[in-house]
Short mmCIF file of C-alpha atoms in Angstrom, two decimals:
data_model
loop_
_atom_site.label_atom_id
_atom_site.label_comp_id
_atom_site.label_asym_id
_atom_site.label_seq_id
_atom_site.Cartn_x
_atom_site.Cartn_y
_atom_site.Cartn_z
CA MET A 1 -0.01 -0.01 -0.01
CA LYS A 2 2.74 2.44 0.90
CA HIS A 3 4.61 1.58 -2.30
CA SER A 4 1.63 2.44 -4.52
CA THR A 5 1.06 5.67 -2.57
CA LEU A 6 4.70 6.59 -3.04
CA LEU A 7 4.55 5.77 -6.72
CA LEU A 8 1.35 7.83 -7.20
CA SER A 9 2.96 10.76 -5.33
CA CYS A 10 6.04 10.56 -7.55
CA VAL A 11 3.93 10.48 -10.73
CA ALA A 12 1.81 13.41 -9.52
CA GLY A 13 4.95 15.35 -8.69
CA LEU A 14 6.45 14.72 -12.10
CA LEU A 15 3.23 15.76 -13.83
CA ALA A 16 3.08 18.95 -11.75
CA CYS A 17 6.70 19.72 -12.65
CA GLY A 18 5.92 19.15 -16.34
CA VAL A 19 2.92 21.46 -16.25
CA ALA A 20 4.92 24.12 -14.40
CA ALA A 21 7.79 23.82 -16.85
CA ALA A 22 5.41 24.19 -19.83
CA GLN A 23 3.68 27.21 -18.29
CA GLY A 24 6.98 28.77 -17.35
CA ALA A 25 8.72 28.16 -20.65
CA PRO A 26 11.22 30.97 -21.16
CA GLN A 27 10.11 33.60 -23.62
CA ALA A 28 12.43 34.75 -26.33
CA ILE A 29 11.01 38.26 -25.98
CA THR A 30 10.42 39.21 -22.35
CA ALA A 31 9.58 42.93 -22.77
CA ALA A 32 6.29 42.01 -24.48
CA GLY A 33 4.45 39.19 -26.15
CA ALA A 34 2.96 37.15 -23.31
CA TYR A 35 1.07 34.05 -24.39
CA GLN A 36 -0.78 31.08 -22.93
CA PRO A 37 0.84 27.67 -23.55
CA LEU A 38 -1.64 25.32 -25.27
CA PRO A 39 0.41 22.24 -26.10
CA LYS A 40 -2.67 20.23 -27.18
CA ALA A 41 -4.16 22.92 -29.45
CA ALA A 42 -4.42 22.35 -33.19
CA TYR A 43 -2.05 23.85 -35.77
CA GLN A 44 1.14 23.67 -33.77
CA PRO A 45 4.20 25.00 -35.60
CA ASP A 46 6.57 22.50 -37.20
CA ARG A 47 9.92 22.70 -35.39
CA ASN A 48 11.80 21.84 -38.57
CA ALA A 49 10.14 24.43 -40.85
CA THR A 50 11.31 27.94 -41.67
CA TYR A 51 8.68 30.66 -41.38
CA LYS A 52 8.80 33.86 -43.47
CA VAL A 53 6.38 36.61 -42.36
CA VAL A 54 6.23 40.33 -42.98
CA PHE A 55 4.17 42.14 -40.38
CA ALA A 56 2.53 45.41 -41.50
CA MET A 57 2.32 47.58 -38.35
CA THR A 58 -0.02 50.45 -39.16
CA LYS A 59 -1.71 51.60 -35.96
CA ALA A 60 -0.51 53.87 -33.20
CA SER A 61 -0.80 53.02 -29.52
CA GLU A 62 -3.87 54.38 -27.77
CA LYS A 63 -1.52 55.98 -25.19
CA PRO A 64 2.07 56.97 -25.94
CA ASP A 65 3.39 55.37 -22.72
CA GLN A 66 2.16 51.90 -23.81
CA VAL A 67 3.88 49.42 -26.07
CA ASN A 68 2.39 49.49 -29.55
CA PRO A 69 -0.14 46.64 -29.84
CA ALA A 70 1.20 45.56 -33.23
CA LEU A 71 4.69 45.29 -31.77
CA GLN A 72 3.18 43.27 -28.89
CA ARG A 73 1.75 40.83 -31.45
CA VAL A 74 5.03 40.49 -33.26
CA ALA A 75 6.71 39.64 -29.94
CA ARG A 76 3.93 37.17 -29.09
CA THR A 77 4.37 35.51 -32.47
CA VAL A 78 8.12 35.06 -31.86
CA ASN A 79 7.38 33.66 -28.37
CA LEU A 80 4.75 31.23 -29.64
CA TYR A 81 7.05 29.80 -32.31
CA ALA A 82 9.99 29.62 -29.89
CA ALA A 83 7.86 27.92 -27.25
CA ALA A 84 6.81 25.33 -29.84
CA GLY A 85 10.48 24.52 -30.36
CA VAL A 86 11.09 26.42 -33.60
CA PRO A 87 14.70 27.78 -33.48
CA LEU A 88 14.89 31.54 -33.75
CA ASP A 89 17.05 31.23 -36.85
CA HIS A 90 14.07 29.53 -38.58
CA LEU A 91 12.00 32.70 -38.09
CA LYS A 92 12.51 35.04 -41.00
CA PHE A 93 10.39 37.89 -39.67
CA VAL A 94 10.26 41.50 -40.81
CA ALA A 95 8.03 43.99 -38.96
CA VAL A 96 7.57 47.22 -40.88
CA ALA A 97 6.02 50.30 -39.21
CA TYR A 98 4.29 52.95 -41.28
CA GLY A 99 1.37 55.36 -41.18
CA PRO A 100 0.22 56.12 -37.60
CA ALA A 101 2.63 53.45 -36.25
CA THR A 102 5.73 55.25 -37.56
CA SER A 103 6.59 56.96 -34.28
CA LEU A 104 7.07 53.65 -32.45
CA VAL A 105 10.61 53.47 -33.92
CA LEU A 106 11.81 56.89 -32.65
CA ASP A 107 14.78 56.99 -30.32
CA ASP A 108 14.08 57.95 -26.74
CA ALA A 109 15.03 61.61 -27.03
CA HIS A 110 12.83 62.34 -30.03
CA TYR A 111 9.94 60.22 -28.75
CA LYS A 112 10.05 62.04 -25.42
CA ALA A 113 10.15 65.44 -27.18
CA GLN A 114 7.06 64.53 -29.17
CA PHE A 115 5.01 62.60 -26.56
CA GLY A 116 6.40 63.70 -23.17
CA THR A 117 7.37 60.16 -22.14
CA THR A 118 10.13 57.66 -22.85
CA ASN A 119 9.57 55.30 -25.77
CA PRO A 120 8.08 52.08 -24.29
CA ASN A 121 8.71 50.25 -27.59
CA LEU A 122 12.52 50.42 -27.51
CA ALA A 123 13.05 47.45 -25.16
CA VAL A 124 10.80 45.29 -27.36
CA ILE A 125 12.53 46.44 -30.55
CA SER A 126 15.95 45.69 -29.01
CA GLN A 127 14.89 42.20 -27.98
CA LEU A 128 13.29 41.51 -31.36
CA HIS A 129 16.49 42.69 -33.03
CA LYS A 130 18.59 40.34 -30.86
CA ALA A 131 16.19 37.50 -31.75
CA GLY A 132 16.81 38.11 -35.46
CA VAL A 133 13.60 40.02 -36.28
CA ASP A 134 14.14 42.95 -38.64
CA VAL A 135 12.10 45.87 -37.34
CA ALA A 136 11.90 48.31 -40.25
CA VAL A 137 10.30 51.67 -40.80
CA CYS A 138 8.93 53.15 -43.97
CA GLY A 139 11.26 55.91 -45.15
CA GLN A 140 8.36 57.67 -46.85
CA ALA A 141 6.37 57.71 -43.62
CA MET A 142 9.40 59.06 -41.71
CA ALA A 143 9.62 61.89 -44.27
CA GLU A 144 5.85 62.53 -44.18
CA HIS A 145 5.99 62.83 -40.37
CA HIS A 146 9.03 65.14 -40.67
CA TYR A 147 11.20 62.65 -38.76
CA PRO A 148 14.80 62.66 -40.04
CA ALA A 149 16.06 59.12 -40.57
CA GLU A 150 18.63 59.50 -37.79
CA TRP A 151 15.75 59.83 -35.29
CA ALA A 152 14.99 56.13 -35.66
CA SER A 153 16.35 53.67 -33.06
CA LYS A 154 19.68 52.11 -33.95
CA ASP A 155 17.94 48.68 -33.95
CA VAL A 156 15.59 49.75 -36.78
CA THR A 157 16.12 49.36 -40.51
CA LEU A 158 15.13 52.33 -42.70
CA SER A 159 13.38 50.97 -45.78
CA LEU A 160 12.60 52.82 -48.99
CA SER A 161 8.88 52.41 -48.25
CA ALA A 162 6.43 50.00 -46.65
CA LEU A 163 4.87 49.47 -50.07
CA THR A 164 8.10 48.26 -51.65
CA THR A 165 9.21 46.34 -48.57
CA ILE A 166 5.99 44.36 -48.36
CA THR A 167 5.73 43.65 -52.08
CA GLU A 168 9.40 42.73 -52.33
CA LEU A 169 9.16 40.30 -49.42
CA GLU A 170 5.93 38.78 -50.71
CA GLN A 171 7.78 38.14 -54.01
CA GLN A 172 10.31 36.21 -51.88
CA GLY A 173 7.60 34.01 -50.37
CA TYR A 174 6.86 35.92 -47.17
CA ALA A 175 3.29 35.75 -45.81
CA LEU A 176 1.73 39.17 -45.08
CA MET A 177 0.36 39.63 -41.55
CA PRO A 178 -1.47 42.96 -41.31
CA LEU A 179 -1.58 44.32 -37.76
#
Protein backbone atom coordinates (compact mmCIF):
# COMPACT_ATOMS: atom_id res chain seq x y z
CA MET A 1 0.00 0.00 0.00
CA LYS A 2 2.75 2.43 0.91
CA HIS A 3 4.62 1.57 -2.30
CA SER A 4 1.63 2.44 -4.51
CA THR A 5 1.04 5.67 -2.57
CA LEU A 6 4.69 6.60 -3.02
CA LEU A 7 4.52 5.75 -6.72
CA LEU A 8 1.36 7.84 -7.19
CA SER A 9 2.97 10.77 -5.32
CA CYS A 10 6.03 10.57 -7.56
CA VAL A 11 3.93 10.48 -10.73
CA ALA A 12 1.80 13.41 -9.53
CA GLY A 13 4.95 15.35 -8.68
CA LEU A 14 6.45 14.71 -12.10
CA LEU A 15 3.23 15.77 -13.82
CA ALA A 16 3.08 18.94 -11.76
CA CYS A 17 6.69 19.73 -12.65
CA GLY A 18 5.93 19.14 -16.34
CA VAL A 19 2.93 21.48 -16.24
CA ALA A 20 4.93 24.12 -14.38
CA ALA A 21 7.78 23.83 -16.88
CA ALA A 22 5.40 24.17 -19.83
CA GLN A 23 3.69 27.19 -18.30
CA GLY A 24 7.00 28.78 -17.34
CA ALA A 25 8.72 28.15 -20.66
CA PRO A 26 11.22 30.97 -21.15
CA GLN A 27 10.10 33.61 -23.60
CA ALA A 28 12.45 34.76 -26.33
CA ILE A 29 11.01 38.27 -25.98
CA THR A 30 10.43 39.22 -22.33
CA ALA A 31 9.58 42.91 -22.76
CA ALA A 32 6.27 42.02 -24.48
CA GLY A 33 4.44 39.18 -26.15
CA ALA A 34 2.96 37.15 -23.30
CA TYR A 35 1.07 34.05 -24.39
CA GLN A 36 -0.79 31.09 -22.93
CA PRO A 37 0.82 27.68 -23.54
CA LEU A 38 -1.65 25.34 -25.25
CA PRO A 39 0.40 22.23 -26.09
CA LYS A 40 -2.67 20.22 -27.19
CA ALA A 41 -4.17 22.92 -29.44
CA ALA A 42 -4.42 22.35 -33.18
CA TYR A 43 -2.07 23.86 -35.76
CA GLN A 44 1.15 23.66 -33.77
CA PRO A 45 4.21 25.00 -35.62
CA ASP A 46 6.57 22.50 -37.22
CA ARG A 47 9.91 22.72 -35.40
CA ASN A 48 11.79 21.87 -38.56
CA ALA A 49 10.13 24.43 -40.85
CA THR A 50 11.30 27.92 -41.67
CA TYR A 51 8.69 30.66 -41.40
CA LYS A 52 8.79 33.86 -43.47
CA VAL A 53 6.39 36.60 -42.36
CA VAL A 54 6.22 40.33 -42.99
CA PHE A 55 4.16 42.15 -40.37
CA ALA A 56 2.51 45.40 -41.48
CA MET A 57 2.33 47.59 -38.36
CA THR A 58 -0.04 50.45 -39.16
CA LYS A 59 -1.74 51.59 -35.96
CA ALA A 60 -0.51 53.88 -33.19
CA SER A 61 -0.81 53.02 -29.52
CA GLU A 62 -3.86 54.40 -27.75
CA LYS A 63 -1.52 55.97 -25.18
CA PRO A 64 2.07 56.97 -25.93
CA ASP A 65 3.38 55.37 -22.73
CA GLN A 66 2.14 51.90 -23.80
CA VAL A 67 3.89 49.41 -26.07
CA ASN A 68 2.37 49.49 -29.54
CA PRO A 69 -0.17 46.63 -29.84
CA ALA A 70 1.20 45.56 -33.23
CA LEU A 71 4.69 45.30 -31.77
CA GLN A 72 3.20 43.27 -28.90
CA ARG A 73 1.74 40.84 -31.44
CA VAL A 74 5.05 40.48 -33.27
CA ALA A 75 6.71 39.64 -29.94
CA ARG A 76 3.93 37.17 -29.11
CA THR A 77 4.38 35.50 -32.49
CA VAL A 78 8.11 35.05 -31.86
CA ASN A 79 7.39 33.67 -28.38
CA LEU A 80 4.74 31.24 -29.66
CA TYR A 81 7.04 29.80 -32.31
CA ALA A 82 9.99 29.62 -29.91
CA ALA A 83 7.86 27.92 -27.24
CA ALA A 84 6.81 25.35 -29.85
CA GLY A 85 10.48 24.51 -30.36
CA VAL A 86 11.10 26.42 -33.59
CA PRO A 87 14.68 27.76 -33.49
CA LEU A 88 14.89 31.54 -33.76
CA ASP A 89 17.04 31.24 -36.87
CA HIS A 90 14.07 29.52 -38.57
CA LEU A 91 12.00 32.68 -38.10
CA LYS A 92 12.50 35.05 -41.01
CA PHE A 93 10.37 37.89 -39.65
CA VAL A 94 10.26 41.51 -40.81
CA ALA A 95 8.02 43.99 -38.97
CA VAL A 96 7.56 47.23 -40.88
CA ALA A 97 6.05 50.31 -39.21
CA TYR A 98 4.29 52.97 -41.26
CA GLY A 99 1.36 55.35 -41.17
CA PRO A 100 0.23 56.12 -37.61
CA ALA A 101 2.64 53.45 -36.25
CA THR A 102 5.73 55.26 -37.56
CA SER A 103 6.61 56.96 -34.28
CA LEU A 104 7.08 53.65 -32.45
CA VAL A 105 10.61 53.47 -33.91
CA LEU A 106 11.80 56.87 -32.65
CA ASP A 107 14.79 56.99 -30.33
CA ASP A 108 14.07 57.95 -26.75
CA ALA A 109 15.04 61.62 -27.02
CA HIS A 110 12.82 62.34 -30.03
CA TYR A 111 9.93 60.22 -28.76
CA LYS A 112 10.05 62.05 -25.42
CA ALA A 113 10.15 65.43 -27.17
CA GLN A 114 7.05 64.52 -29.16
CA PHE A 115 5.01 62.59 -26.56
CA GLY A 116 6.41 63.68 -23.18
CA THR A 117 7.36 60.15 -22.15
CA THR A 118 10.12 57.67 -22.84
CA ASN A 119 9.57 55.29 -25.75
CA PRO A 120 8.08 52.08 -24.30
CA ASN A 121 8.71 50.26 -27.60
CA LEU A 122 12.51 50.41 -27.51
CA ALA A 123 13.05 47.45 -25.17
CA VAL A 124 10.80 45.29 -27.35
CA ILE A 125 12.52 46.46 -30.54
CA SER A 126 15.93 45.70 -29.01
CA GLN A 127 14.89 42.19 -27.98
CA LEU A 128 13.30 41.51 -31.36
CA HIS A 129 16.49 42.69 -33.05
CA LYS A 130 18.57 40.33 -30.87
CA ALA A 131 16.20 37.49 -31.75
CA GLY A 132 16.80 38.11 -35.46
CA VAL A 133 13.60 40.01 -36.27
CA ASP A 134 14.14 42.94 -38.63
CA VAL A 135 12.10 45.87 -37.35
CA ALA A 136 11.90 48.31 -40.23
CA VAL A 137 10.30 51.68 -40.79
CA CYS A 138 8.93 53.14 -43.97
CA GLY A 139 11.28 55.90 -45.15
CA GLN A 140 8.37 57.66 -46.86
CA ALA A 141 6.37 57.72 -43.62
CA MET A 142 9.38 59.06 -41.73
CA ALA A 143 9.62 61.89 -44.27
CA GLU A 144 5.85 62.55 -44.18
CA HIS A 145 5.99 62.83 -40.38
CA HIS A 146 9.02 65.15 -40.67
CA TYR A 147 11.22 62.65 -38.78
CA PRO A 148 14.80 62.67 -40.03
CA ALA A 149 16.06 59.11 -40.60
CA GLU A 150 18.61 59.47 -37.79
CA TRP A 151 15.77 59.84 -35.29
CA ALA A 152 14.99 56.12 -35.64
CA SER A 153 16.35 53.68 -33.07
CA LYS A 154 19.70 52.10 -33.93
CA ASP A 155 17.94 48.70 -33.94
CA VAL A 156 15.59 49.74 -36.76
CA THR A 157 16.12 49.37 -40.51
CA LEU A 158 15.13 52.32 -42.69
CA SER A 159 13.36 50.95 -45.78
CA LEU A 160 12.58 52.81 -48.99
CA SER A 161 8.88 52.41 -48.25
CA ALA A 162 6.44 50.00 -46.64
CA LEU A 163 4.87 49.47 -50.06
CA THR A 164 8.10 48.27 -51.65
CA THR A 165 9.20 46.34 -48.56
CA ILE A 166 5.99 44.35 -48.36
CA THR A 167 5.72 43.63 -52.08
CA GLU A 168 9.41 42.72 -52.33
CA LEU A 169 9.15 40.31 -49.41
CA GLU A 170 5.93 38.78 -50.72
CA GLN A 171 7.77 38.14 -53.99
CA GLN A 172 10.31 36.21 -51.89
CA GLY A 173 7.61 34.02 -50.37
CA TYR A 174 6.85 35.93 -47.17
CA ALA A 175 3.30 35.76 -45.81
CA LEU A 176 1.72 39.16 -45.08
CA MET A 177 0.35 39.62 -41.55
CA PRO A 178 -1.48 42.97 -41.31
CA LEU A 179 -1.57 44.32 -37.76
